[in-house]
Tab-separated table of C-alpha atoms in Angstrom:
chain	number	residue	atom	x	y	z
P	1	UNK	CA	93.687	47.204	27.561
P	2	UNK	CA	90.122	47.683	28.823
P	3	UNK	CA	87.341	50.148	28.105
P	4	UNK	CA	86.936	52.261	31.212
P	5	UNK	CA	84.940	55.344	30.197
P	6	UNK	CA	82.477	56.649	27.618
P	7	UNK	CA	81.891	60.302	26.826
P	8	UNK	CA	79.033	61.586	24.663
P	9	UNK	CA	79.113	64.997	22.974
P	10	UNK	CA	75.935	66.579	21.632
P	11	UNK	CA	77.291	69.083	19.151
P	12	UNK	CA	76.604	70.325	15.637
P	13	UNK	CA	77.723	69.900	12.045
P	14	UNK	CA	77.012	73.314	10.532
P	15	UNK	CA	73.229	73.604	11.002
P	16	UNK	CA	72.580	69.951	11.923
P	17	UNK	CA	72.890	68.280	15.329
P	18	UNK	CA	75.443	65.509	15.780
P	19	UNK	CA	76.056	63.025	18.570
P	20	UNK	CA	79.734	62.112	18.853
P	21	UNK	CA	80.955	59.285	21.089
P	22	UNK	CA	84.349	58.696	22.700
P	23	UNK	CA	85.446	55.449	24.332
P	24	UNK	CA	88.521	55.712	26.550
P	25	UNK	CA	90.740	52.841	27.695
P	26	UNK	CA	92.674	52.320	30.879
P	27	UNK	CA	95.970	52.802	29.030
P	28	UNK	CA	95.092	56.232	27.627
P	29	UNK	CA	93.711	55.560	24.157
P	30	UNK	CA	90.489	57.114	22.838
P	31	UNK	CA	88.290	55.816	20.034
P	32	UNK	CA	85.766	58.034	18.277
P	33	UNK	CA	82.419	57.404	16.569
P	34	UNK	CA	79.530	59.339	15.052
P	35	UNK	CA	75.804	58.572	15.351
P	36	UNK	CA	73.338	59.142	12.552
P	37	UNK	CA	70.822	61.888	13.272
P	38	UNK	CA	67.397	60.515	12.417
P	39	UNK	CA	65.710	63.407	14.204
P	40	UNK	CA	65.215	62.758	17.964
P	41	UNK	CA	68.922	63.173	18.654
P	42	UNK	CA	68.541	63.852	22.372
P	43	UNK	CA	67.219	60.286	22.725
P	44	UNK	CA	70.679	58.947	21.834
P	45	UNK	CA	72.728	59.812	24.980
P	46	UNK	CA	70.557	57.748	27.383
P	47	UNK	CA	70.487	54.907	24.868
P	48	UNK	CA	74.284	55.030	24.633
P	49	UNK	CA	74.494	54.994	28.437
P	50	UNK	CA	72.446	51.804	28.468
P	51	UNK	CA	74.539	50.121	25.756
P	52	UNK	CA	77.803	51.129	27.411
P	53	UNK	CA	76.986	48.842	30.308
P	54	UNK	CA	77.497	45.838	28.027
P	55	UNK	CA	80.991	46.820	26.885
P	56	UNK	CA	82.440	48.572	29.958
P	57	UNK	CA	85.585	46.804	31.132
P	58	UNK	CA	85.883	44.798	27.913
P	59	UNK	CA	88.831	44.452	25.524
P	60	UNK	CA	88.008	46.874	22.650
P	61	UNK	CA	90.015	44.877	20.111
P	62	UNK	CA	87.314	42.150	20.202
P	63	UNK	CA	85.222	44.250	17.836
P	64	UNK	CA	83.104	41.515	16.250
P	65	UNK	CA	82.454	39.935	19.646
P	66	UNK	CA	81.294	43.183	21.257
P	67	UNK	CA	79.216	44.439	18.345
P	68	UNK	CA	77.480	41.061	18.160
P	69	UNK	CA	76.703	41.364	21.876
P	70	UNK	CA	75.158	44.819	21.355
P	71	UNK	CA	73.014	43.510	18.498
P	72	UNK	CA	71.960	40.293	20.246
P	73	UNK	CA	71.123	41.798	23.637
P	74	UNK	CA	68.306	43.826	22.107
P	75	UNK	CA	66.459	40.516	21.426
P	76	UNK	CA	64.343	42.136	18.686
P	77	UNK	CA	66.198	43.657	15.716
P	78	UNK	CA	67.179	47.197	16.704
P	79	UNK	CA	65.795	50.033	14.604
P	80	UNK	CA	66.974	53.480	13.618
P	81	UNK	CA	68.027	54.857	16.997
P	82	UNK	CA	69.438	51.615	18.372
P	83	UNK	CA	71.574	51.036	15.301
P	84	UNK	CA	72.729	54.665	15.240
P	85	UNK	CA	74.075	54.217	18.765
P	86	UNK	CA	75.603	50.816	17.975
P	87	UNK	CA	77.186	52.262	14.832
P	88	UNK	CA	78.993	54.947	16.808
P	89	UNK	CA	80.235	52.408	19.376
P	90	UNK	CA	81.420	50.161	16.539
P	91	UNK	CA	83.373	53.113	15.104
P	92	UNK	CA	84.975	53.683	18.500
P	93	UNK	CA	86.014	50.035	18.794
P	94	UNK	CA	87.647	49.940	15.363
P	95	UNK	CA	89.445	53.200	16.093
P	96	UNK	CA	90.762	51.802	19.392
P	97	UNK	CA	91.807	48.480	17.851
P	98	UNK	CA	93.764	50.269	15.132
P	99	UNK	CA	95.361	52.729	17.541
P	100	UNK	CA	96.423	49.846	19.779
P	101	UNK	CA	98.151	48.282	16.750
P	102	UNK	CA	99.430	51.720	15.613
P	103	UNK	CA	97.957	51.302	12.112
P	104	UNK	CA	95.139	52.886	10.097
P	105	UNK	CA	91.814	51.079	10.430
P	106	UNK	CA	91.910	49.931	6.804
P	107	UNK	CA	95.031	47.898	7.610
P	108	UNK	CA	92.926	45.822	10.013
P	109	UNK	CA	90.351	45.293	7.243
P	110	UNK	CA	92.834	43.555	4.952
P	111	UNK	CA	94.671	46.603	3.672
P	112	UNK	CA	93.878	49.086	0.931
P	113	UNK	CA	92.595	47.818	-2.401
P	114	UNK	CA	92.761	51.381	-3.825
P	115	UNK	CA	95.017	54.369	-3.333
P	116	UNK	CA	92.324	57.057	-3.020
P	117	UNK	CA	88.564	57.404	-2.576
P	118	UNK	CA	86.413	59.074	-5.234
P	119	UNK	CA	83.711	61.404	-3.906
P	120	UNK	CA	80.736	63.254	-5.320
P	121	UNK	CA	79.503	66.615	-4.078
P	122	UNK	CA	76.001	66.831	-2.671
P	123	UNK	CA	74.266	69.889	-4.143
P	124	UNK	CA	70.771	68.513	-3.356
P	125	UNK	CA	68.733	71.222	-5.123
P	126	UNK	CA	67.756	71.715	-8.780
P	127	UNK	CA	69.109	75.149	-9.731
P	128	UNK	CA	68.605	76.632	-13.200
P	129	UNK	CA	71.184	75.305	-15.643
P	130	UNK	CA	73.364	78.491	-15.728
P	131	UNK	CA	73.435	78.648	-11.916
P	132	UNK	CA	74.113	74.914	-11.713
P	133	UNK	CA	77.030	75.279	-14.141
P	134	UNK	CA	78.499	78.064	-12.019
P	135	UNK	CA	78.181	75.999	-8.842
P	136	UNK	CA	79.551	72.777	-10.324
P	137	UNK	CA	82.456	74.632	-11.900
P	138	UNK	CA	83.193	76.283	-8.543
P	139	UNK	CA	83.303	72.898	-6.828
P	140	UNK	CA	85.455	71.492	-9.613
P	141	UNK	CA	87.933	74.364	-9.512
P	142	UNK	CA	88.219	74.304	-5.743
P	143	UNK	CA	88.233	70.560	-5.068
P	144	UNK	CA	88.335	68.703	-8.368
P	145	UNK	CA	84.807	67.256	-8.183
P	146	UNK	CA	83.543	65.782	-11.442
P	147	UNK	CA	80.518	64.020	-9.905
P	148	UNK	CA	77.553	65.735	-8.274
P	149	UNK	CA	74.120	64.908	-6.866
P	150	UNK	CA	71.123	67.137	-7.465
P	151	UNK	CA	67.372	66.999	-6.922
P	152	UNK	CA	65.201	66.111	-9.934
P	153	UNK	CA	62.266	68.204	-8.688
P	154	UNK	CA	61.786	71.375	-10.720
P	155	UNK	CA	58.108	71.855	-9.878
P	156	UNK	CA	55.923	70.768	-6.972
P	157	UNK	CA	55.164	67.087	-7.554
P	158	UNK	CA	51.961	67.336	-5.488
P	159	UNK	CA	50.521	70.510	-7.012
P	160	UNK	CA	51.108	69.599	-10.672
P	161	UNK	CA	50.003	66.860	-13.052
P	162	UNK	CA	52.474	63.970	-12.789
P	163	UNK	CA	53.223	63.982	-16.503
P	164	UNK	CA	54.156	67.650	-16.243
P	165	UNK	CA	56.426	66.923	-13.268
P	166	UNK	CA	58.203	64.248	-15.319
P	167	UNK	CA	58.473	66.511	-18.363
P	168	UNK	CA	59.954	69.330	-16.277
P	169	UNK	CA	62.561	67.012	-14.762
P	170	UNK	CA	63.573	65.586	-18.128
P	171	UNK	CA	63.764	69.045	-19.691
P	172	UNK	CA	65.882	70.178	-16.775
P	173	UNK	CA	68.406	67.358	-17.188
P	174	UNK	CA	68.543	67.975	-20.956
P	175	UNK	CA	69.332	71.645	-20.336
P	176	UNK	CA	72.002	70.672	-17.810
P	177	UNK	CA	73.687	68.356	-20.297
P	178	UNK	CA	73.729	71.160	-22.876
P	179	UNK	CA	75.202	73.637	-20.386
P	180	UNK	CA	77.721	71.838	-18.170
P	181	UNK	CA	80.974	70.102	-19.036
P	182	UNK	CA	80.481	66.777	-20.770
P	183	UNK	CA	82.710	64.941	-18.294
P	184	UNK	CA	80.586	65.899	-15.276
P	185	UNK	CA	78.535	63.033	-13.854
P	186	UNK	CA	75.121	63.923	-12.437
P	187	UNK	CA	73.094	61.815	-10.019
P	188	UNK	CA	69.532	62.589	-8.958
P	189	UNK	CA	68.053	61.900	-5.524
P	190	UNK	CA	64.251	61.643	-5.582
P	191	UNK	CA	64.263	61.365	-1.765
P	192	UNK	CA	61.645	58.588	-1.507
P	193	UNK	CA	58.852	60.958	-2.469
P	194	UNK	CA	57.094	58.737	-5.031
P	195	UNK	CA	54.455	56.191	-3.997
P	196	UNK	CA	53.874	54.055	-7.111
P	197	UNK	CA	56.690	52.019	-8.757
P	198	UNK	CA	55.238	52.750	-12.218
P	199	UNK	CA	55.505	56.491	-11.592
P	200	UNK	CA	59.071	56.118	-10.350
P	201	UNK	CA	59.971	54.135	-13.472
P	202	UNK	CA	58.409	56.829	-15.641
P	203	UNK	CA	60.586	59.518	-14.043
P	204	UNK	CA	63.746	57.416	-14.189
P	205	UNK	CA	63.227	56.620	-17.862
P	206	UNK	CA	62.626	60.290	-18.627
P	207	UNK	CA	66.034	61.090	-17.091
P	208	UNK	CA	67.773	58.079	-18.650
P	209	UNK	CA	68.499	59.534	-22.145
P	210	UNK	CA	70.790	62.118	-20.534
P	211	UNK	CA	72.910	59.533	-18.721
P	212	UNK	CA	72.474	59.998	-14.952
P	213	UNK	CA	75.237	58.603	-12.752
P	214	UNK	CA	72.382	57.026	-10.780
P	215	UNK	CA	68.714	57.544	-9.919
P	216	UNK	CA	68.453	57.449	-6.125
P	217	UNK	CA	65.674	56.278	-3.839
P	218	UNK	CA	62.495	57.208	-5.706
P	219	UNK	CA	60.374	54.886	-3.492
P	220	UNK	CA	59.917	54.314	0.220
P	221	UNK	CA	61.938	51.360	1.576
P	222	UNK	CA	59.271	49.268	3.291
P	223	UNK	CA	58.131	47.067	0.386
P	224	UNK	CA	61.414	45.681	-0.892
P	225	UNK	CA	59.758	43.569	-3.579
P	226	UNK	CA	58.451	46.783	-5.148
P	227	UNK	CA	62.077	47.709	-5.889
P	228	UNK	CA	62.427	44.587	-7.990
P	229	UNK	CA	59.300	45.609	-9.883
P	230	UNK	CA	60.672	49.129	-10.364
P	231	UNK	CA	63.976	47.976	-11.792
P	232	UNK	CA	62.293	45.855	-14.459
P	233	UNK	CA	62.175	48.144	-17.486
P	234	UNK	CA	64.138	50.970	-15.861
P	235	UNK	CA	66.796	52.219	-18.265
P	236	UNK	CA	69.226	53.881	-15.851
P	237	UNK	CA	71.303	52.908	-12.824
P	238	UNK	CA	69.069	52.491	-9.765
P	239	UNK	CA	70.536	53.198	-6.327
P	240	UNK	CA	69.011	52.828	-2.883
P	241	UNK	CA	69.667	51.621	0.653
P	242	UNK	CA	70.099	54.564	3.018
P	243	UNK	CA	66.913	53.555	4.842
P	244	UNK	CA	67.743	49.858	5.194
P	245	UNK	CA	69.205	48.635	8.448
P	246	UNK	CA	70.938	45.283	8.151
P	247	UNK	CA	72.484	42.642	5.885
P	248	UNK	CA	69.152	40.800	6.002
P	249	UNK	CA	67.212	43.700	4.496
P	250	UNK	CA	69.926	44.228	1.898
P	251	UNK	CA	69.880	40.523	1.077
P	252	UNK	CA	66.178	40.794	0.263
P	253	UNK	CA	66.835	43.833	-1.915
P	254	UNK	CA	69.591	41.997	-3.774
P	255	UNK	CA	67.521	38.826	-4.163
P	256	UNK	CA	64.699	40.713	-5.892
P	257	UNK	CA	67.280	42.500	-8.089
P	258	UNK	CA	66.087	45.820	-6.704
P	259	UNK	CA	69.205	47.954	-7.198
P	260	UNK	CA	72.306	48.348	-9.340
P	261	UNK	CA	74.161	50.237	-6.607
P	262	UNK	CA	73.388	50.090	-2.892
P	263	UNK	CA	73.837	52.964	-0.443
P	264	UNK	CA	74.074	51.713	3.147
P	265	UNK	CA	75.013	54.307	5.747
P	266	UNK	CA	77.904	53.428	8.040
P	267	UNK	CA	76.234	55.442	10.830
P	268	UNK	CA	72.930	53.554	10.396
P	269	UNK	CA	73.540	49.867	9.732
P	270	UNK	CA	75.698	49.143	12.783
P	271	UNK	CA	79.076	50.500	11.723
P	272	UNK	CA	81.914	48.994	9.721
P	273	UNK	CA	81.266	45.511	11.118
P	274	UNK	CA	77.836	45.266	9.481
P	275	UNK	CA	78.798	47.386	6.484
P	276	UNK	CA	81.476	44.891	5.427
P	277	UNK	CA	78.974	42.014	5.535
P	278	UNK	CA	76.568	43.993	3.365
P	279	UNK	CA	79.391	44.706	0.901
P	280	UNK	CA	80.196	40.992	0.565
P	281	UNK	CA	76.553	40.204	-0.185
P	282	UNK	CA	76.470	42.971	-2.784
P	283	UNK	CA	79.692	41.785	-4.409
P	284	UNK	CA	78.256	38.286	-4.780
P	285	UNK	CA	75.307	39.852	-6.651
P	286	UNK	CA	77.582	42.049	-8.854
P	287	UNK	CA	76.268	45.198	-7.176
P	288	UNK	CA	78.417	48.232	-6.336
P	289	UNK	CA	78.648	50.156	-3.064
P	290	UNK	CA	78.049	53.921	-3.054
P	291	UNK	CA	77.718	54.702	0.677
P	292	UNK	CA	75.197	57.245	1.905
P	293	UNK	CA	77.166	59.952	3.746
P	294	UNK	CA	75.412	63.294	4.340
P	295	UNK	CA	76.992	63.319	7.798
P	296	UNK	CA	79.939	65.087	9.384
P	297	UNK	CA	83.698	64.787	8.867
P	298	UNK	CA	84.160	61.977	11.395
P	299	UNK	CA	81.635	59.819	9.523
P	300	UNK	CA	83.520	60.660	6.336
P	301	UNK	CA	86.754	59.438	7.935
P	302	UNK	CA	85.079	56.148	8.872
P	303	UNK	CA	83.818	55.786	5.299
P	304	UNK	CA	87.284	56.426	3.895
P	305	UNK	CA	88.646	53.361	5.680
P	306	UNK	CA	85.701	51.197	4.665
P	307	UNK	CA	86.018	52.299	1.034
P	308	UNK	CA	89.785	51.821	1.017
P	309	UNK	CA	89.405	48.118	1.880
P	310	UNK	CA	86.244	47.264	-0.107
P	311	UNK	CA	86.601	45.867	-3.617
P	312	UNK	CA	83.112	46.765	-4.896
P	313	UNK	CA	83.142	50.351	-3.588
P	314	UNK	CA	82.260	52.844	-6.331
P	315	UNK	CA	81.918	56.404	-5.004
P	316	UNK	CA	81.226	58.214	-1.691
P	317	UNK	CA	78.753	60.998	-0.946
P	318	UNK	CA	80.590	64.010	0.471
P	319	UNK	CA	79.852	67.371	2.094
P	320	UNK	CA	82.562	69.970	2.630
P	321	UNK	CA	83.035	70.737	6.351
P	322	UNK	CA	83.196	74.463	5.605
P	323	UNK	CA	80.750	76.291	3.375
P	324	UNK	CA	77.128	75.766	2.497
P	325	UNK	CA	74.647	74.370	4.983
P	326	UNK	CA	72.605	71.279	4.177
P	327	UNK	CA	69.394	71.669	2.211
P	328	UNK	CA	67.265	69.350	0.054
P	329	UNK	CA	64.912	70.406	-2.708
P	330	UNK	CA	64.031	73.710	-4.280
P	331	UNK	CA	65.648	75.388	-7.270
P	332	UNK	CA	68.176	77.675	-5.604
P	333	UNK	CA	71.819	77.306	-4.639
P	334	UNK	CA	72.174	77.217	-0.852
P	335	UNK	CA	73.645	80.514	0.357
P	336	UNK	CA	73.794	79.926	4.107
P	337	UNK	CA	77.312	79.033	5.188
P	338	UNK	CA	78.827	77.636	8.373
P	339	UNK	CA	81.633	75.346	9.469
P	340	UNK	CA	81.995	72.065	11.301
P	341	UNK	CA	84.740	72.241	13.907
P	342	UNK	CA	84.789	68.954	15.796
P	343	UNK	CA	87.362	67.422	13.449
P	344	UNK	CA	90.572	69.474	13.350
P	345	UNK	CA	91.956	68.005	10.124
P	346	UNK	CA	89.092	66.590	8.030
P	347	UNK	CA	89.630	64.613	4.848
P	348	UNK	CA	89.398	67.162	2.013
P	349	UNK	CA	89.165	66.339	-1.689
P	350	UNK	CA	92.069	66.699	-4.063
P	351	UNK	CA	91.189	66.276	-7.740
P	352	UNK	CA	87.848	64.788	-6.648
P	353	UNK	CA	89.387	62.115	-4.375
P	354	UNK	CA	90.146	61.714	-0.671
P	355	UNK	CA	93.692	60.540	-0.087
P	356	UNK	CA	94.571	57.857	2.453
P	357	UNK	CA	96.707	58.680	5.485
P	358	UNK	CA	98.889	55.572	5.883
P	359	UNK	CA	101.095	57.121	8.553
P	360	UNK	CA	98.234	57.927	10.957
P	361	UNK	CA	96.606	55.303	13.220
P	362	UNK	CA	92.873	54.823	13.654
P	363	UNK	CA	90.665	57.069	11.548
P	364	UNK	CA	93.574	59.397	10.846
P	365	UNK	CA	91.901	62.535	12.210
P	366	UNK	CA	92.234	64.638	15.359
P	367	UNK	CA	89.109	65.513	17.325
P	368	UNK	CA	88.515	68.903	18.974
P	369	UNK	CA	86.738	68.361	22.291
P	370	UNK	CA	86.677	72.075	23.074
P	371	UNK	CA	84.869	72.818	19.810
P	372	UNK	CA	82.323	70.071	20.550
P	373	UNK	CA	81.561	71.652	23.887
P	374	UNK	CA	81.351	75.180	22.456
P	375	UNK	CA	79.245	74.223	19.425
P	376	UNK	CA	76.308	72.819	21.314
P	377	UNK	CA	73.077	71.159	20.288
P	378	UNK	CA	71.000	72.762	17.540
P	379	UNK	CA	67.428	71.575	17.098
P	380	UNK	CA	66.501	70.068	13.740
P	381	UNK	CA	63.421	68.265	12.493
P	382	UNK	CA	62.201	67.185	9.090
P	383	UNK	CA	59.801	69.383	7.172
P	384	UNK	CA	56.900	67.157	6.145
P	385	UNK	CA	55.126	68.529	3.054
P	386	UNK	CA	51.382	68.709	2.631
P	387	UNK	CA	49.443	67.907	-0.513
P	388	UNK	CA	46.797	70.331	-1.843
P	389	UNK	CA	44.082	68.240	-0.147
P	390	UNK	CA	45.701	68.741	3.248
P	391	UNK	CA	47.143	65.235	3.665
P	392	UNK	CA	50.786	64.728	4.543
P	393	UNK	CA	53.171	63.561	1.831
P	394	UNK	CA	56.495	61.745	2.140
P	395	UNK	CA	59.356	63.761	3.609
């Protein structure tokens, strides 16, 4: 069995662009992968064309060998776009290897250590407590979710005194706890908008009395040692890692004791191959895995197999393939709705968990090539906020 063709689809996941990759073999198998969309998504197809030259004609079951080649040929450590492309190719290789063996991918990873995968619903805004209760109850009744992620930002953090921003966030979480079911778990994603570790600690400790599931990414990722400083004296679970790219960066984070849970993205770090190495490092530091997954249903399928075979997995971020579009921030419930069609049979929650598909090889999903061609590219770019003085703030 040899790789003899690559096809790249520039399509969409609701209102976000997605780059989906297919690797075909000379005996008729196809493996599928999903790139992360950092923003300049149209830069990915030519990059994939370049990388394909290194694996064309190769045996796709030599996953570690080929992924190592893709990493090493870049000479300098690849960044966001390079690793997004390598991640998708890694997904394709694992899918092909499992289909060749006629088993689910998790069987190649040592088999399942759990029977189902717990997920939390990304809400991503900070709606008033009554509206939040209505939305969380809707998601619970429809899909069994008991864990959710919201934004902590109730007022503009740039236009208000910081102490008032912190007070508003704490008051918001208190009102949520008094309004929603007591068994609901609530995480907060600060979206790397805070500059000073002391300010991030102040916000986290204001939320801590109301028992957040975790406090996510209050700081930028560049100064990893600052995360160790932040965690000292922080009284809630600290999670981060979506913006880190390799086991080496995660090792530094773990060495400085900069997180309780880490959140690598399987479409960012280089795929399952690198993700498993990061998980082993985390396990040795008694740190849990809560993968970052705001992506489409193919990325979710890849995460299901990783989570199924990973002992220190905790919970997976999840977005329904039909329903609300993606939004971050603000105090309203998202009302725009759309659907993602490139996976025919996506993993859907039952009682808040995704069930394994032991009788289906590879990722266990069927791809719709016609839908990918019909649902073409949609432009997306990050909205970068401005402070009152006219300077740009963190997005």
